[in-house]
Amino acid sequence: MQGLMQDWPLLIHRIIDHAGIQFPGREVVSRSIEGPTHRTDYGAIRARSLQVAQRLGRQGVRAGDRVATLAWNTWRHLESWYGITGLGAIYHTVNPRLFPEQIVWIINHAEDRIVMTDLTFVPLLESIADRLPGVERYIVFTDAAHMPATSLKNAVAYEDWLQEADGDFRWVELDEKSAAGLCYTSGTTGHPKGVLYSHRSNVLHSMSLANPDCLGLSSRSVVLPVVPLFHANSWSLAFSCPMYGAKLVMPGMRLDGASIFELMESEAVTMAAGVPTVWLMLLQHLQKEGRRLSTLKRMLVGGSACPRAMIEAFEHDYGIEVVHAWGMTEMSPIGSCGSIKAQLSHVEGNALIDLKAKQGFAFFGVEMKITDDAGKSLPWDGKTFGRLKVSGFAVTRGYYGIDDAGLLDADGFFDTGDVATIDQDGYMQITDRSKDVIKSGGEWISSIELENLAVAHPDVHEAAVIGVAHPRWDERPLLIVVPKEGRTVDAATVLAFMQDRIAKWWMPDDVQVVDEIPHTATGKINKLKLREIFGAYRFPGT
Ligand code: ADP
C-alpha cells in the first residue's frame, strides 16, 4: 500500500522560493570584486535568479546543458546557481586554482556552453579561450562601468545581460533526480573526475547537514562561507543558508586573516566554514593584533586534518567552538562532523581536544564502514585502521562521462580512498589517504598523525611526512618541516619533542628543514610533488 502524501519533488528552486517567502529581507552581504561592500537580500536574489533562468533560456540554454562558473563567493555567483538550476541546466563550478591545462580539460570535458566569471579571471580565460571551442559566450559578473575590453567571445557584462530579461518566468518542472551541479575533483593523480549532483541530493544534503551537531543553522545564524562555491559544492552553504534563513556574508576574493576578521566583526558573523589554512591565518592575525572575535560562536573546519593545536587555541583562548568535519567532493561534500555526543559530555581537557581532533561521526544520510583490502568489515574499536567506505543519498555512484561500473562494492559502498579508524562511539578518525600511508614492515604508519604532532612543536609552522624506501622495512617516514617566521628548528629538537608522544617504531627516521612545502590547487599538502622533490633522498646509512 502506498502512502497518501503529496509528491513534492526536492528541487533546488524550492529553496530560494522558500527563502523569498519566509525570509525575503534576510541579508546577503558581499565584498564585491569591484571593491565596495554590496548588500542585497533573499527576496532580491530570488527575483534575479528568475531573470538569470529566463535570460539563459533566451540564450538557447536548455535543461541538461552545462554552464560553467569561475568565480569568487558573491551574491552574483549565488543567484547564477539558482538561475541555472531553475532552468534545468547544470552549474559547473570551475576552480581557478587549478592549472590552466586542467581548466581547459574540464571545461571541454563538461562541454560547457557558457562561462560566467569574475573580473579577476578574465585574463586567465583570455589566455586559454582559443582552446575552448565549445564555449559560445562569456558573461562577466560586473556592470557596464567596470567591464574591461576583452577578446573573449561574445563577452557581456552580467548586469547588462540580465537587464534583457524581466524575470516573468516559471521555474522549469523537473524530476528531482535530474542533474543540478557538476564539480571536478582536483585530480592529483590522472585527469580530474566530474561529480554530478542532483537536485534531490543537494536538497537532502543541505537539510541534513544543517543539523545542530554540524552547521547548526537557524534563521538567527549569520554565516561566512570562506569555503569557496567553486570548491566542493560550497559545503552546501549556498543552499542551506537560504533554506534556513541564515544571513550570508560572502567574502569575495579577500581571504587573508585581517580581511576575514574585519568582515566577521562588521557583519556579526556567528558561524564560519573553511579549510585549516584559512583558520590558521585568522588565528595568527588574532594573536599578532591581540584581538578577539565578539560574535563568532562556531567554526566548521575541514578539507584537511585540523591541527590539534589550532582546536586548542580557538577553544581555550578565544571561546569558539571548533567542529571538525570531513568529506569529499564525491559526498556533496560533507560526511561527518565532530560535535560531542551526550554520552561523552563528561569529557574535558586534553581528552576533549583529542576527541575534537577526530573527524566526527556520520550524520543522517551517511553510512560508514571500514574494511581490509579484501573488503571484510573491521571492528569499530578506535584502533584498527581500514579503508573508509560510505553510502548515502548524497554519495556519488559514478563519475561524469566515465564508464566505472565497478565503482561501488557489492553493498553499494564507495571507497573514499581514505584510511581511518572508527571508535566505539562512532567517531571516525582519518589516519591517511590510502596512497600516503607509510607501510613499514607490513604495518601502517599514519602520516597525518605524525604531521599533527610535529606542528604542535612551538617553532614548527608546517609539517609533512612521506614514506621513503628503506632496504629493511620497505618504507620509513621522512618528516619535512617549515619553521615559523623568525624561528629556527633542527632535526634533533623536533625528534626529541615527538619522542615520548608516539610509538617508537612510528618515529621519523630523519627530518628535513625546508623554506616551503608545496600545496595543491585546493590548499592541501602536495605529497606527489614532495615525493618527486625527495625522489633521490635516502636515509643516512641506507
Ligand atoms: P580536493 O582534493 O579536490 O580538495 P576533496 O575536497 O574532495 O578534493 O578532498 C577530499 C579529501 O580531503 C578526503 O578524501 C580526505 O582525504 C581529505 N579530507 C577532507 N576533510 C578532511 C579532514 N577533516 N581531515 C583529514 N582529511 C580530510
Coordinates of C-alpha atoms and ligand atoms in Angstrom, one line a residue:
M1 CA 0.0 0.0 0.0
Q2 CA 1.3 3.5 -0.9
G3 CA 1.2 6.4 1.5
L4 CA -1.2 9.2 0.7
M5 CA 1.2 12.1 0.9
Q6 CA 1.9 14.6 -1.9
D7 CA 4.6 14.2 -4.4
W8 CA 6.7 17.3 -3.8
P9 CA 9.9 16.9 -5.8
L10 CA 13.1 18.1 -4.0
L11 CA 14.1 20.8 -6.4
I12 CA 16.7 23.5 -5.7
H13 CA 14.5 26.4 -6.8
R14 CA 12.1 25.5 -3.9
I15 CA 14.9 26.6 -1.6
I16 CA 15.1 30.1 -3.0
D17 CA 11.3 30.3 -3.3
H18 CA 11.1 29.4 0.4
A19 CA 13.7 32.0 1.3
G20 CA 11.9 34.6 -0.8
I21 CA 8.6 33.9 1.1
Q22 CA 9.8 33.4 4.6
F23 CA 13.0 35.4 4.8
P24 CA 12.7 38.0 1.9
G25 CA 14.6 40.7 3.9
R26 CA 17.3 38.5 5.2
E27 CA 20.6 39.9 4.0
V28 CA 23.2 38.6 1.7
V29 CA 26.3 40.8 2.1
S30 CA 29.3 40.5 -0.2
R31 CA 32.7 42.0 -0.6
S32 CA 32.3 42.8 -4.3
I33 CA 35.2 42.2 -6.7
E34 CA 34.9 45.9 -7.8
G35 CA 35.6 46.9 -4.2
P36 CA 32.7 48.2 -2.2
T37 CA 30.5 46.1 0.1
H38 CA 27.3 45.1 -1.6
R39 CA 24.1 44.4 0.3
T40 CA 21.0 42.5 -1.0
D41 CA 18.5 40.0 0.4
Y42 CA 16.9 36.7 -0.4
G43 CA 13.8 38.4 -2.0
A44 CA 16.0 40.2 -4.5
I45 CA 18.2 37.1 -5.1
R46 CA 15.1 35.1 -6.0
A47 CA 13.9 37.8 -8.4
R48 CA 17.2 38.0 -10.1
S49 CA 17.6 34.2 -10.2
L50 CA 14.4 34.1 -12.2
Q51 CA 15.9 36.7 -14.6
V52 CA 19.0 34.5 -14.9
A53 CA 17.0 31.5 -15.8
Q54 CA 14.8 33.4 -18.3
R55 CA 17.8 35.1 -19.9
L56 CA 19.8 31.9 -20.2
G57 CA 16.8 30.3 -21.9
R58 CA 16.7 33.1 -24.5
Q59 CA 20.4 32.4 -25.0
G60 CA 19.4 28.9 -26.1
V61 CA 20.5 27.1 -22.9
R62 CA 18.3 24.1 -22.3
A63 CA 17.7 21.6 -19.5
G64 CA 20.8 19.4 -19.1
D65 CA 23.2 21.9 -20.6
R66 CA 26.3 22.8 -18.6
V67 CA 27.1 26.4 -17.6
A68 CA 30.5 27.0 -16.1
T69 CA 31.0 29.4 -13.2
L70 CA 34.6 30.5 -12.4
A71 CA 34.0 33.0 -9.6
W72 CA 34.5 34.0 -6.0
N73 CA 31.8 34.0 -3.4
T74 CA 29.5 36.9 -4.1
W75 CA 25.7 37.4 -4.5
R76 CA 26.0 37.3 -8.3
H77 CA 27.6 33.8 -8.2
L78 CA 24.9 32.7 -5.8
E79 CA 22.0 33.8 -7.9
S80 CA 23.6 32.3 -11.0
W81 CA 23.4 28.9 -9.4
Y82 CA 19.7 29.3 -8.7
G83 CA 19.0 30.7 -12.2
I84 CA 21.0 27.9 -13.9
T85 CA 19.3 25.1 -11.9
G86 CA 15.9 26.7 -12.2
L87 CA 16.1 26.3 -15.9
G88 CA 17.1 22.7 -15.5
A89 CA 20.7 23.4 -16.6
I90 CA 23.7 22.4 -14.6
Y91 CA 26.1 24.7 -12.8
H92 CA 29.7 23.5 -13.4
T93 CA 32.0 25.1 -10.8
V94 CA 35.5 25.6 -12.1
N95 CA 38.3 26.0 -9.6
P96 CA 40.5 28.9 -10.6
R97 CA 43.4 27.4 -8.5
L98 CA 43.7 24.5 -10.9
F99 CA 46.4 24.7 -13.6
P100 CA 45.3 26.3 -16.8
E101 CA 45.7 23.0 -18.6
Q102 CA 43.3 21.3 -16.1
I103 CA 40.8 24.1 -16.6
V104 CA 40.9 23.7 -20.3
W105 CA 40.5 19.9 -19.9
I106 CA 37.4 20.1 -17.6
I107 CA 35.6 22.8 -19.5
N108 CA 36.0 20.8 -22.7
H109 CA 35.1 17.5 -20.9
A110 CA 31.9 19.1 -19.4
E111 CA 31.1 20.7 -22.8
D112 CA 30.2 23.9 -21.1
R113 CA 28.3 26.2 -23.5
I114 CA 28.5 29.4 -21.4
V115 CA 31.2 30.6 -18.9
M116 CA 30.2 33.0 -16.2
T117 CA 33.2 34.6 -14.5
D118 CA 34.5 37.3 -12.3
L119 CA 36.7 40.2 -13.5
T120 CA 39.7 38.6 -11.8
F121 CA 39.6 35.6 -14.1
V122 CA 39.2 37.4 -17.5
P123 CA 42.9 37.4 -18.2
L124 CA 43.1 33.7 -17.3
L125 CA 40.2 32.9 -19.7
E126 CA 41.7 35.0 -22.4
S127 CA 44.9 33.0 -22.3
I128 CA 43.1 29.7 -22.8
A129 CA 40.0 30.7 -24.8
D130 CA 41.4 29.5 -28.1
R131 CA 41.4 26.0 -26.6
L132 CA 37.7 26.2 -25.6
P133 CA 35.9 25.9 -28.9
G134 CA 32.6 24.8 -27.4
V135 CA 32.1 27.9 -25.3
E136 CA 29.6 30.2 -27.0
R137 CA 29.6 33.2 -24.7
Y138 CA 31.4 34.7 -21.7
I139 CA 29.4 36.6 -19.1
V140 CA 31.4 38.7 -16.8
F141 CA 30.0 39.2 -13.3
T142 CA 30.1 43.0 -13.3
D143 CA 28.3 46.1 -14.7
A144 CA 29.0 48.2 -17.8
A145 CA 31.1 50.7 -15.9
H146 CA 33.6 48.1 -14.9
M147 CA 33.5 45.9 -18.0
P148 CA 37.0 45.6 -19.4
A149 CA 37.8 45.5 -23.1
T150 CA 38.3 41.8 -23.8
S151 CA 38.8 39.4 -26.7
L152 CA 36.5 36.8 -25.1
K153 CA 33.8 35.5 -27.4
N154 CA 30.5 37.4 -27.2
A155 CA 31.6 38.8 -23.8
V156 CA 29.0 40.8 -22.0
A157 CA 28.7 42.5 -18.6
Y158 CA 26.3 40.4 -16.5
E159 CA 24.2 43.3 -15.3
D160 CA 23.6 44.4 -19.0
W161 CA 22.8 40.9 -20.0
L162 CA 20.5 40.4 -17.0
Q163 CA 18.5 43.6 -17.8
E164 CA 17.4 42.0 -21.0
A165 CA 15.0 39.7 -19.0
D166 CA 12.2 40.9 -16.8
G167 CA 12.0 37.8 -14.6
D168 CA 8.5 36.9 -15.7
F169 CA 9.4 33.2 -15.7
R170 CA 8.3 29.9 -14.2
W171 CA 10.9 27.5 -12.9
V172 CA 11.2 24.5 -15.2
E173 CA 9.4 21.4 -13.9
L174 CA 11.9 18.6 -13.4
D175 CA 12.4 15.2 -11.9
E176 CA 14.2 15.6 -8.6
K177 CA 16.8 13.2 -9.7
S178 CA 17.8 15.5 -12.6
A179 CA 21.4 16.7 -12.6
A180 CA 21.9 20.1 -11.0
G181 CA 25.6 20.6 -10.4
L182 CA 29.0 19.4 -11.6
C183 CA 32.3 19.6 -9.7
Y184 CA 35.5 18.0 -10.7
T185 CA 37.9 16.6 -8.1
S186 CA 41.3 18.2 -8.4
G187 CA 42.9 15.1 -9.9
T188 CA 46.2 14.9 -8.1
T189 CA 46.6 11.7 -10.0
G190 CA 45.4 11.5 -13.6
H191 CA 42.6 13.6 -15.0
P192 CA 40.1 15.3 -12.8
K193 CA 36.8 13.4 -12.4
G194 CA 33.4 15.0 -12.6
V195 CA 30.9 14.5 -9.7
L196 CA 27.4 15.2 -10.8
Y197 CA 25.0 16.3 -8.1
S198 CA 21.2 16.0 -8.5
H199 CA 18.5 18.4 -7.2
R200 CA 17.5 15.7 -4.7
S201 CA 21.0 15.0 -3.4
N202 CA 21.7 18.7 -2.9
V203 CA 18.4 19.4 -1.2
L204 CA 18.7 16.4 1.2
H205 CA 22.4 17.0 1.9
S206 CA 21.7 20.7 2.8
M207 CA 18.8 19.8 5.0
S208 CA 20.7 17.1 6.8
L209 CA 24.0 19.0 7.2
A210 CA 22.3 22.0 8.8
N211 CA 21.5 19.9 11.9
P212 CA 22.7 21.3 15.3
D213 CA 25.6 18.9 15.5
C214 CA 27.1 20.1 12.2
L215 CA 26.3 23.5 10.7
G216 CA 23.8 24.3 13.5
L217 CA 21.8 26.7 11.2
S218 CA 18.8 28.7 12.1
S219 CA 17.1 31.9 10.9
R220 CA 19.2 33.7 13.5
S221 CA 22.6 32.5 12.2
V222 CA 25.0 34.7 10.3
V223 CA 27.2 32.6 8.2
L224 CA 30.5 33.3 6.5
P225 CA 31.4 30.7 3.9
V226 CA 35.1 31.1 3.5
V227 CA 35.0 27.8 1.6
P228 CA 34.5 28.8 -2.0
L229 CA 31.5 28.0 -4.1
F230 CA 34.0 26.7 -6.7
H231 CA 35.3 24.0 -4.4
A232 CA 33.2 21.0 -3.3
N233 CA 29.7 22.4 -3.7
S234 CA 30.4 25.2 -1.1
W235 CA 29.8 22.6 1.7
S236 CA 26.1 23.0 1.0
L237 CA 26.0 26.6 2.3
A238 CA 24.7 28.2 -0.9
F239 CA 21.6 26.0 -0.3
S240 CA 21.4 25.5 3.5
C241 CA 21.7 29.2 4.4
P242 CA 18.6 30.4 2.3
M243 CA 16.8 27.1 3.3
Y244 CA 17.1 28.1 7.0
G245 CA 17.0 31.8 6.6
A246 CA 20.6 32.4 7.7
K247 CA 22.2 35.7 6.7
L248 CA 25.0 35.1 4.3
V249 CA 28.3 37.0 4.3
M250 CA 30.3 36.5 1.2
P251 CA 34.0 37.3 1.4
G252 CA 34.7 37.8 -2.3
M253 CA 38.4 37.4 -3.0
R254 CA 40.0 38.7 0.2
L255 CA 40.6 35.6 2.4
D256 CA 43.6 36.7 4.5
G257 CA 43.3 36.8 8.3
A258 CA 42.8 40.6 8.6
S259 CA 40.1 40.8 5.9
I260 CA 38.2 37.8 7.4
F261 CA 38.4 39.2 10.9
E262 CA 37.1 42.6 9.8
L263 CA 34.2 41.1 7.9
M264 CA 33.3 38.8 10.9
E265 CA 33.2 41.8 13.2
S266 CA 31.4 44.2 10.9
E267 CA 28.6 41.7 10.0
A268 CA 28.3 40.0 13.4
V269 CA 29.1 36.6 12.0
T270 CA 28.1 33.6 14.2
M271 CA 29.3 30.6 12.2
A272 CA 32.0 30.3 9.5
A273 CA 33.3 27.4 7.5
G274 CA 36.7 26.9 5.8
V275 CA 39.9 24.9 5.5
P276 CA 42.5 24.8 8.2
T277 CA 44.9 27.1 6.3
V278 CA 42.3 29.9 6.4
W279 CA 41.7 29.5 10.1
L280 CA 45.5 29.4 10.8
M281 CA 45.8 32.8 9.1
L282 CA 42.9 34.1 11.2
L283 CA 44.4 32.7 14.4
Q284 CA 47.8 34.4 13.6
H285 CA 46.0 37.7 13.0
L286 CA 44.2 37.5 16.3
Q287 CA 47.4 36.6 18.2
K288 CA 49.5 39.3 16.5
E289 CA 47.0 42.1 16.9
G290 CA 45.7 40.9 20.3
R291 CA 42.1 41.0 19.0
R292 CA 39.1 38.8 19.9
L293 CA 36.1 37.8 17.9
S294 CA 33.0 39.2 19.6
T295 CA 30.2 37.3 17.8
L296 CA 31.7 34.1 16.3
K297 CA 30.4 31.1 18.2
R298 CA 31.3 28.2 15.9
M299 CA 33.7 27.4 13.1
L300 CA 33.5 24.4 10.8
V301 CA 36.9 23.2 9.8
G302 CA 37.5 20.5 7.1
G303 CA 39.1 19.7 3.8
S304 CA 42.2 18.5 5.5
A305 CA 43.1 17.5 9.1
C306 CA 42.5 20.3 11.6
P307 CA 45.7 20.5 13.7
R308 CA 45.1 19.7 17.4
A309 CA 47.0 22.9 18.5
M310 CA 44.6 25.0 16.4
I311 CA 41.5 23.5 18.0
E312 CA 43.0 24.1 21.4
A313 CA 43.9 27.7 20.7
F314 CA 40.4 28.6 19.3
E315 CA 38.5 26.8 22.0
H316 CA 40.7 27.7 25.1
D317 CA 42.0 31.1 24.2
Y318 CA 39.0 32.5 22.2
G319 CA 36.0 30.5 23.4
I320 CA 35.0 29.5 19.9
E321 CA 33.5 26.0 19.3
V322 CA 35.5 24.2 16.7
V323 CA 33.6 21.5 14.8
H324 CA 35.9 19.3 12.7
A325 CA 34.3 18.0 9.6
W326 CA 35.3 15.5 7.0
G327 CA 34.1 14.9 3.5
M328 CA 35.0 15.0 -0.2
T329 CA 33.6 16.3 -3.5
E330 CA 32.1 12.8 -4.1
M331 CA 30.0 13.2 -0.9
S332 CA 28.3 16.6 -1.7
P333 CA 30.8 17.1 0.2
I334 CA 30.5 16.6 4.0
G335 CA 30.2 13.1 5.6
S336 CA 30.9 13.6 9.3
C337 CA 31.1 16.3 11.9
G338 CA 32.8 16.3 15.3
S339 CA 30.2 17.5 17.8
I340 CA 30.1 15.9 21.2
K341 CA 27.5 13.2 21.8
A342 CA 25.6 13.1 25.1
Q343 CA 27.5 10.0 26.4
L344 CA 30.7 11.9 26.1
S345 CA 29.6 15.2 27.7
H346 CA 31.8 14.5 30.7
V347 CA 35.0 14.5 28.6
E348 CA 37.2 17.5 29.3
G349 CA 40.7 18.9 29.0
N350 CA 43.2 17.2 26.7
A351 CA 40.8 14.2 26.2
L352 CA 38.2 16.6 24.8
I353 CA 40.7 18.1 22.4
D354 CA 41.7 14.6 21.3
L355 CA 38.0 13.8 20.6
K356 CA 37.6 17.1 18.7
A357 CA 40.7 16.3 16.6
K358 CA 38.8 13.2 15.3
Q359 CA 36.7 13.8 12.1
G360 CA 33.5 13.2 13.9
F361 CA 30.5 10.9 13.4
A362 CA 28.3 10.4 10.3
F363 CA 25.1 12.3 10.4
F364 CA 21.8 11.1 8.9
G365 CA 22.1 10.2 5.3
V366 CA 25.7 8.8 5.5
E367 CA 26.6 5.2 6.3
M368 CA 30.2 4.3 7.0
K369 CA 32.3 1.2 7.3
I370 CA 36.0 0.4 7.4
T371 CA 37.3 -2.7 5.6
D372 CA 40.5 -4.5 4.9
D373 CA 41.9 -4.9 1.4
A374 CA 39.7 -7.9 0.8
G375 CA 36.5 -5.9 1.7
K376 CA 36.0 -7.6 5.1
S377 CA 34.4 -5.1 7.7
L378 CA 36.8 -4.2 10.6
P379 CA 35.8 -3.5 14.2
W380 CA 34.9 -0.1 15.5
D381 CA 37.5 -0.1 18.3
G382 CA 39.3 3.2 17.6
K383 CA 42.5 1.4 16.8
T384 CA 42.0 -0.8 13.8
F385 CA 42.8 1.1 10.5
G386 CA 40.9 0.3 7.4
R387 CA 39.7 1.6 4.1
L388 CA 36.8 4.0 4.7
K389 CA 33.7 3.3 2.6
V390 CA 30.5 5.3 2.5
S391 CA 27.0 5.1 1.2
G392 CA 24.1 7.6 1.3
F393 CA 21.7 9.9 -0.6
A394 CA 24.4 12.4 -1.4
V395 CA 27.3 10.0 -2.2
T396 CA 28.3 9.5 -5.8
R397 CA 27.7 6.3 -7.7
G398 CA 29.7 7.2 -10.7
Y399 CA 31.8 9.9 -12.4
Y400 CA 30.5 12.1 -15.3
G401 CA 31.3 10.6 -18.7
I402 CA 33.4 7.7 -17.3
D403 CA 32.5 4.1 -17.6
D404 CA 33.0 3.0 -14.0
A405 CA 30.6 0.2 -13.4
G406 CA 32.7 -1.3 -10.6
L407 CA 33.0 1.9 -8.6
L408 CA 30.8 0.7 -5.7
D409 CA 31.3 -2.5 -3.7
A410 CA 28.7 -5.3 -3.6
D411 CA 26.8 -3.5 -0.8
G412 CA 26.8 -0.2 -2.7
F413 CA 29.5 1.5 -0.8
F414 CA 32.0 3.9 -2.3
D415 CA 35.7 3.6 -1.4
T416 CA 36.8 7.1 -0.2
G417 CA 40.5 6.5 -0.7
D418 CA 40.9 7.4 2.9
V419 CA 42.2 5.2 5.7
A420 CA 40.5 5.6 9.1
T421 CA 39.6 4.2 12.5
I422 CA 36.1 4.3 13.9
D423 CA 35.7 4.1 17.7
Q424 CA 33.0 2.6 19.9
D425 CA 31.1 5.9 20.0
G426 CA 31.1 6.1 16.2
Y427 CA 33.8 8.8 15.9
M428 CA 35.9 8.3 12.8
Q429 CA 39.5 9.4 12.5
I430 CA 41.3 9.7 9.3
T431 CA 44.7 8.2 9.6
D432 CA 45.8 8.8 6.0
R433 CA 45.0 8.7 2.3
S434 CA 45.5 5.1 1.2
K435 CA 48.2 6.3 -1.1
D436 CA 50.0 8.3 1.6
V437 CA 50.0 5.8 4.4
I438 CA 53.6 4.6 5.2
K439 CA 53.9 0.8 5.0
S440 CA 56.7 -0.1 7.4
G441 CA 57.5 -3.8 7.9
G442 CA 53.9 -4.8 6.9
E443 CA 52.4 -2.3 9.4
W444 CA 50.8 1.0 8.6
I445 CA 52.1 4.4 10.0
S446 CA 49.8 7.4 9.7
S447 CA 51.5 10.3 8.1
I448 CA 48.7 12.7 9.3
E449 CA 49.3 11.8 12.9
L450 CA 53.0 12.4 12.7
E451 CA 52.3 15.8 10.9
N452 CA 49.9 16.8 13.6
L453 CA 52.4 16.0 16.3
A454 CA 55.2 17.9 14.5
V455 CA 53.2 21.1 14.1
A456 CA 52.5 21.1 17.8
H457 CA 56.2 22.0 18.3
P458 CA 56.2 25.7 19.1
D459 CA 58.8 26.6 16.3
V460 CA 57.2 24.5 13.5
H461 CA 54.9 26.3 11.1
E462 CA 54.0 23.4 8.8
A463 CA 55.0 19.7 8.5
A464 CA 54.6 16.9 6.0
V465 CA 55.5 13.2 6.2
I466 CA 56.2 11.0 3.3
G467 CA 57.3 7.4 3.0
V468 CA 60.8 6.8 1.7
A469 CA 62.1 3.4 0.5
H470 CA 64.1 1.5 3.2
P471 CA 66.1 -1.6 2.5
R472 CA 64.9 -3.4 5.6
W473 CA 61.4 -2.0 6.3
D474 CA 60.1 -1.3 2.8
E475 CA 59.3 2.3 3.8
R476 CA 60.1 4.6 6.6
P477 CA 58.7 8.1 7.5
L478 CA 60.7 11.2 6.5
L479 CA 59.5 14.4 8.2
I480 CA 59.7 17.6 6.3
V481 CA 59.2 20.8 8.3
V482 CA 59.0 24.6 7.7
P483 CA 60.0 26.7 10.7
K484 CA 57.8 29.6 11.9
E485 CA 58.8 33.0 10.7
G486 CA 61.8 34.3 12.5
R487 CA 62.4 30.9 14.2
T488 CA 64.8 28.1 13.6
V489 CA 64.4 24.4 14.1
D490 CA 66.7 21.4 13.8
A491 CA 66.1 17.7 13.5
A492 CA 67.2 16.8 17.0
T493 CA 64.8 19.2 18.8
V494 CA 61.8 18.2 16.7
L495 CA 62.5 14.5 17.2
A496 CA 63.1 15.0 21.0
F497 CA 59.7 16.7 21.1
M498 CA 58.0 13.8 19.4
Q499 CA 59.9 11.1 21.3
D500 CA 57.5 10.0 24.0
R501 CA 54.3 11.0 22.3
I502 CA 54.2 8.2 19.8
A503 CA 55.1 4.5 19.5
K504 CA 58.9 4.2 19.0
W505 CA 58.6 2.5 15.6
W506 CA 56.5 5.4 14.3
M507 CA 59.3 7.9 14.9
P508 CA 60.5 9.5 11.6
D509 CA 63.9 8.3 10.5
D510 CA 65.0 11.8 9.5
V511 CA 63.9 15.4 9.4
Q512 CA 64.5 17.8 6.6
V513 CA 64.0 21.6 7.2
V514 CA 62.8 23.5 4.2
D515 CA 61.5 27.0 3.4
E516 CA 58.3 25.9 1.8
I517 CA 56.1 22.9 1.4
P518 CA 54.2 22.6 -2.0
H519 CA 50.4 22.7 -1.9
T520 CA 47.8 21.5 -4.4
A521 CA 45.2 23.8 -6.1
T522 CA 42.9 23.2 -3.1
G523 CA 45.5 24.1 -0.5
K524 CA 46.4 20.6 0.6
I525 CA 50.0 19.5 1.0
N526 CA 51.1 18.2 -2.4
K527 CA 52.6 14.8 -1.4
L528 CA 53.0 13.8 -5.1
K529 CA 55.3 16.8 -5.6
L530 CA 57.1 16.2 -2.3
R531 CA 57.8 12.6 -3.3
E532 CA 59.2 14.0 -6.6
I533 CA 61.4 16.6 -4.7
F534 CA 62.7 13.9 -2.4
G535 CA 62.8 11.2 -5.1
A536 CA 66.6 10.8 -4.8
Y537 CA 66.7 11.1 -1.0
R538 CA 68.0 8.2 1.0
F539 CA 68.1 7.8 4.8
P540 CA 71.6 8.2 6.3
G541 CA 73.3 4.8 6.3
T542 CA 71.0 3.1 3.8
Ligands
ADP1 P1 40.3 18.0 -3.5 O1 41.4 17.0 -3.4 O2 39.9 18.5 -4.8 O3 40.4 19.1 -2.4 P2 38.2 16.9 -1.9 O4 37.8 18.2 -1.2 O5 37.1 16.1 -2.4 O6 39.1 17.2 -3.1 O7 39.2 16.2 -1.0 C1 38.7 15.2 -0.2 C2 39.8 14.6 0.7 O8 40.3 15.5 1.6 C3 39.2 13.5 1.6 O9 39.1 12.2 0.9 C4 40.3 13.5 2.7 O10 41.5 12.8 2.3 C5 40.7 14.9 2.8 N1 40.0 15.5 3.9 C6 38.8 16.2 3.9 N2 38.5 16.6 5.2 C7 39.4 16.1 6.0 C8 39.7 16.2 7.4 N3 38.9 16.9 8.2 N4 40.7 15.6 7.9 C9 41.6 14.9 7.1 N5 41.4 14.8 5.8 C10 40.4 15.4 5.2

